[in-house]
PDB file of C-alpha atoms in Angstrom:
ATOM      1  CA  UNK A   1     -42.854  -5.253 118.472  1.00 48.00           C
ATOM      2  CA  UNK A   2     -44.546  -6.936 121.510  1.00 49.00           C
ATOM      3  CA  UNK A   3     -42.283  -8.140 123.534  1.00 56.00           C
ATOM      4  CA  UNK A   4     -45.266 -10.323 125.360  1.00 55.00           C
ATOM      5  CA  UNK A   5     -46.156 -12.152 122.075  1.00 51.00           C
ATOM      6  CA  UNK A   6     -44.076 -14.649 121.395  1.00 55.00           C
ATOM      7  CA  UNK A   7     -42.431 -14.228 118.029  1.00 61.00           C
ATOM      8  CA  UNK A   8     -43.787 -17.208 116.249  1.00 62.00           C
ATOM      9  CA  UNK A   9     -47.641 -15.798 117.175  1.00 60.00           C
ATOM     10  CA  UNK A  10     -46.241 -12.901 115.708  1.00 56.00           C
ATOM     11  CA  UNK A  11     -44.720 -14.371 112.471  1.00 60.00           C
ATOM     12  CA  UNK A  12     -47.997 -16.422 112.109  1.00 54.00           C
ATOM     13  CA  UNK A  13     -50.305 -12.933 112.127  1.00 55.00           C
ATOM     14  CA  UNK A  14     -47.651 -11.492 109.737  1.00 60.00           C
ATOM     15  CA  UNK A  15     -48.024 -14.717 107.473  1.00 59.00           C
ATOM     16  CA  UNK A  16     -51.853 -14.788 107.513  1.00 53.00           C
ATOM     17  CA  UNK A  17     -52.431 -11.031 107.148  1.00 54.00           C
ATOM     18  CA  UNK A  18     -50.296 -11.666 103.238  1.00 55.00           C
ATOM     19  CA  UNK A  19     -51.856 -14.726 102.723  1.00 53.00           C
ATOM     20  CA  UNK A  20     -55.654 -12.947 103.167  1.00 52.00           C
ATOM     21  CA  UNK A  21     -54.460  -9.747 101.338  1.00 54.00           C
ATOM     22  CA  UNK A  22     -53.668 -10.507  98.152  1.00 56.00           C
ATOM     23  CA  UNK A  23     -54.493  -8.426  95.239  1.00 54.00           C
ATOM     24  CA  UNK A  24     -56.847  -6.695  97.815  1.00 64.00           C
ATOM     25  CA  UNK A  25     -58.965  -9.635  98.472  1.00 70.00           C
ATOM     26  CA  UNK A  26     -59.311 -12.063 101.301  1.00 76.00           C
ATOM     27  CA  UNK A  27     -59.287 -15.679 100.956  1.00 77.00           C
ATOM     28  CA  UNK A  28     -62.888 -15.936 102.431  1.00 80.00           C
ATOM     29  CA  UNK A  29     -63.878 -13.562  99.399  1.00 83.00           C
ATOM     30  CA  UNK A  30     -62.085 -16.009  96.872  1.00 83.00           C
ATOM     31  CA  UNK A  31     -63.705 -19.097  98.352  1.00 85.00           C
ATOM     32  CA  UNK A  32     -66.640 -17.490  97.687  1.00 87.00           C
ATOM     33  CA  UNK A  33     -66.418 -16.430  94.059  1.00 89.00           C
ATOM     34  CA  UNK A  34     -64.831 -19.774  93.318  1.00 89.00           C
ATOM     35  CA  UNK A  35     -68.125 -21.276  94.622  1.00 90.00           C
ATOM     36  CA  UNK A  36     -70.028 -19.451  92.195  1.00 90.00           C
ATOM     37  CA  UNK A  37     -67.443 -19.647  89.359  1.00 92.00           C
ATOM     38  CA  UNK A  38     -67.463 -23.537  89.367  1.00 90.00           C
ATOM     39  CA  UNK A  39     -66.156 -24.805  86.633  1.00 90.00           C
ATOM     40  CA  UNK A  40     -64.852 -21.224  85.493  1.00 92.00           C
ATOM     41  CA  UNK A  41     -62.934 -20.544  88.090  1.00 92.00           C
ATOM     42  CA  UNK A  42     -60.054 -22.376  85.714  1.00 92.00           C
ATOM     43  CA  UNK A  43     -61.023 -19.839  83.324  1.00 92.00           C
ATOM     44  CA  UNK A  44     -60.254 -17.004  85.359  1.00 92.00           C
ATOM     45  CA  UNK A  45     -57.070 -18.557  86.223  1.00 92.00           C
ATOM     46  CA  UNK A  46     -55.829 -18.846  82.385  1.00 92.00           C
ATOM     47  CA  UNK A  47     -56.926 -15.002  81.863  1.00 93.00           C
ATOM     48  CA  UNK A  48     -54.884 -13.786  84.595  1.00 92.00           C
ATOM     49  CA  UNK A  49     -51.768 -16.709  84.156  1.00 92.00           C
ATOM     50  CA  UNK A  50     -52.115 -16.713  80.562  1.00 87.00           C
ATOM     51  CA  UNK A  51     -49.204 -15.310  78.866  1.00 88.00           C
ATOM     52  CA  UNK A  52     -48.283 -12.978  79.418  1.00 90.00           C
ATOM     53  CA  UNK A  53     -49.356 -12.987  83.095  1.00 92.00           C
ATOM     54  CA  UNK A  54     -51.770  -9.840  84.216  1.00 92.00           C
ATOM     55  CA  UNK A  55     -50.330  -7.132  86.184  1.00 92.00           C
ATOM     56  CA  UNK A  56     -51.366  -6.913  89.857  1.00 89.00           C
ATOM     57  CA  UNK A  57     -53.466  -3.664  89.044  1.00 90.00           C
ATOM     58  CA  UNK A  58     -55.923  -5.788  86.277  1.00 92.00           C
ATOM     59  CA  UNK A  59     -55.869  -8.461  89.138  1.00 90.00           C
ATOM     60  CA  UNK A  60     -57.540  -6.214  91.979  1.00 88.00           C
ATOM     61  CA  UNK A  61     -59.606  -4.540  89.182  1.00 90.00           C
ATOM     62  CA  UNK A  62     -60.614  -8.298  88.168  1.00 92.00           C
ATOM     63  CA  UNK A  63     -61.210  -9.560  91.223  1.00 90.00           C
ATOM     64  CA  UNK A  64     -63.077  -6.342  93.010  1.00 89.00           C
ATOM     65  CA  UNK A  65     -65.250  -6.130  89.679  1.00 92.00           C
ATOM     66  CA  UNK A  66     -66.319  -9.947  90.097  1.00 93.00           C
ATOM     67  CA  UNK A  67     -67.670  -9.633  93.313  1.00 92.00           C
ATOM     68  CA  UNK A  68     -69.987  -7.130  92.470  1.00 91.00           C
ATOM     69  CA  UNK A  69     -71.651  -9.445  90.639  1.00 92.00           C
ATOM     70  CA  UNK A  70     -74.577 -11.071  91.745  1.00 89.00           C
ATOM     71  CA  UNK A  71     -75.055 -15.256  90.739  1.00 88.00           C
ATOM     72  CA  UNK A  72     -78.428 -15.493  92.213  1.00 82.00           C
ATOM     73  CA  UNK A  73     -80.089 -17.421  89.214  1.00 76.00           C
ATOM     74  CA  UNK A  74     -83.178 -15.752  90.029  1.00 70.00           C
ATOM     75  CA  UNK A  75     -82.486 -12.300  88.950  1.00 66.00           C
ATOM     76  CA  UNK A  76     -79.027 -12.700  86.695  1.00 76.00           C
ATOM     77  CA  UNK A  77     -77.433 -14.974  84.144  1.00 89.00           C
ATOM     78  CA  UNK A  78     -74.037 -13.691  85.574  1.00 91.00           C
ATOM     79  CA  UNK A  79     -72.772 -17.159  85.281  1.00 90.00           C
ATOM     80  CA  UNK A  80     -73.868 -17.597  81.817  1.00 92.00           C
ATOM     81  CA  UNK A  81     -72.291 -14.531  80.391  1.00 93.00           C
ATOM     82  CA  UNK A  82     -69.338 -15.227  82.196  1.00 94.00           C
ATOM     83  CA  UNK A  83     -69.189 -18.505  80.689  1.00 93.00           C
ATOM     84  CA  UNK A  84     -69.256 -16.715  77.243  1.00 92.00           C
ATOM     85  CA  UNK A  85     -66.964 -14.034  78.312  1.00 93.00           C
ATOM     86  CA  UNK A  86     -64.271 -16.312  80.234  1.00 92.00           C
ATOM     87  CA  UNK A  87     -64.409 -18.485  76.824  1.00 89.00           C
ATOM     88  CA  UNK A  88     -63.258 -15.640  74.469  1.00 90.00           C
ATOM     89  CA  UNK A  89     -59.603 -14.023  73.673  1.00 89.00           C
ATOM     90  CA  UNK A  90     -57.659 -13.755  76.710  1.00 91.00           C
ATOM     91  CA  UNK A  91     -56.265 -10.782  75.589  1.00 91.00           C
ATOM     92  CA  UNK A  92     -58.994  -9.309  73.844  1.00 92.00           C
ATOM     93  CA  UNK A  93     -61.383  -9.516  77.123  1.00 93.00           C
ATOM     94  CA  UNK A  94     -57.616  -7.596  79.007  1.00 94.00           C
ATOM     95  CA  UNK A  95     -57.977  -4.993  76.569  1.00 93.00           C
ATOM     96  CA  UNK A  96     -61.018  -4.238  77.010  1.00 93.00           C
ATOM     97  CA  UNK A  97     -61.351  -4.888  80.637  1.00 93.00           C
ATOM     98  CA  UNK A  98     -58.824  -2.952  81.474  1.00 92.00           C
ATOM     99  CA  UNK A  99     -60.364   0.031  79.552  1.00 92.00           C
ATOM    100  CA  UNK A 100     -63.732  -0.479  80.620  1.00 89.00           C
ATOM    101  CA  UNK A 101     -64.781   2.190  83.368  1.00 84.00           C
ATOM    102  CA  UNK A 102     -65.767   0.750  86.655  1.00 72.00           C
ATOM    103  CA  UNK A 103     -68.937   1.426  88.063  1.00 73.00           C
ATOM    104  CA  UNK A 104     -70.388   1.480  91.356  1.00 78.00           C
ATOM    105  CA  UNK A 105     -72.710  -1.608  92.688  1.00 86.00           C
ATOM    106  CA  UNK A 106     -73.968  -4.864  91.555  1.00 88.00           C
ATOM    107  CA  UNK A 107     -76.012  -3.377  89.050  1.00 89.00           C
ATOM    108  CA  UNK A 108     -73.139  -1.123  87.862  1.00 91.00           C
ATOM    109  CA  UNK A 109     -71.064  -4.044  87.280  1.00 92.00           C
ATOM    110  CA  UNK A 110     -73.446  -6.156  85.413  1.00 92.00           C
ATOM    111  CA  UNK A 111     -74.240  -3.379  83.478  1.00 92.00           C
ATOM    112  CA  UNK A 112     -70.347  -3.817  82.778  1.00 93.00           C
ATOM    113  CA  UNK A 113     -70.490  -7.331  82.150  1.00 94.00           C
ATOM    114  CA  UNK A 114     -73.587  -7.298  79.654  1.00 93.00           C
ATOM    115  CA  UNK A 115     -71.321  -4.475  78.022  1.00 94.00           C
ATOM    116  CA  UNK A 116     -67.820  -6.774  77.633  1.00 94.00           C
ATOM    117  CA  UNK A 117     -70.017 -10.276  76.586  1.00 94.00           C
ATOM    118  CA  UNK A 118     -71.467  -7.427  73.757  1.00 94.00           C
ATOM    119  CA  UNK A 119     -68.131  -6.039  72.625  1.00 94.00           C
ATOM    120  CA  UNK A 120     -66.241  -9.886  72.780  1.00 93.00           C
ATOM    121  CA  UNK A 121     -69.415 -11.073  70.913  1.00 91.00           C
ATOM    122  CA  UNK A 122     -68.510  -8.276  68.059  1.00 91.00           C
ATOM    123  CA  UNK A 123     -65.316  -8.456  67.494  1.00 88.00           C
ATOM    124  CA  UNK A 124     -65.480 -12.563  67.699  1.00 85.00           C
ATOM    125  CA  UNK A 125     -67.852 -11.995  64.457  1.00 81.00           C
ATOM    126  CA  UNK A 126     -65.539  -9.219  63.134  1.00 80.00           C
ATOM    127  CA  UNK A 127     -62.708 -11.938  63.422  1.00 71.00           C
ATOM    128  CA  UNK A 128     -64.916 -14.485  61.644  1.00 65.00           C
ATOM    129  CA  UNK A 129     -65.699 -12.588  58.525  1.00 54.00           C
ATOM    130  CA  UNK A 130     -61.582 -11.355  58.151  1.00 49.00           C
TER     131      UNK A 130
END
């Protein structure tokens, strides 16, 4: 420790170093991707608070995977297939999140995301017909 920083400058770094790390994103990151979540952005709350609550290891997988994607309107309907996606099972879109393999880039991961809104769309009409 510093002894030429006073401790409370010290305790404040400490403080705002956890408070912008956690589950391996930054707050400026999550500001973000709650700007283009809108309205979802409750969504993605109940799928990782929703009983039972997701371990930390879907979280960073979550959270890294979302912003990959890209929301420019232009060139993706992120938003709408996350509006489908967010909208299913809680715990079937875990499942198969969590087994899903990660790939690299924004096209990568909405390549991933057509690929979960297909699967949830599936099994929501295998559910249907049981």
């Amino acid at each position: 420790v510093d002894a030429s920083v006073p401790k409370d400058i010290l305790a404040y770094k400490e403080e705002a170093q956890l408070e912008t790390n956690q589950a391996g994103v930054y707050h400026h990151e999550i500001f973000s991707l709650a700007q283009n979540l809108g309205g979802l952005t409750k969504n993605l709350i109940n799928i990782i608070q929703g009983p039972p609550m997701a371990s930390e290891l879907f979280q960073k997988k979550l959270f890294g995977f979302l912003l990959l994607l890209s929301f420019d309107s232009d060139t993706h309907n992120t938003y709408e297939i996350l509006q489908s996606i967010f909208n299913s099972e809680i715990l079937q879109f875990r499942s198969l999140f969590s087994t899903s393999r990660q790939q690299y880039g924004t096209s990568g991961a909405h390549k991933l995301l057509q690929k979960i809104a297909d699967d949830l769309n599936i099994l929501a009409h295998l559910d249907g017909a049981a």
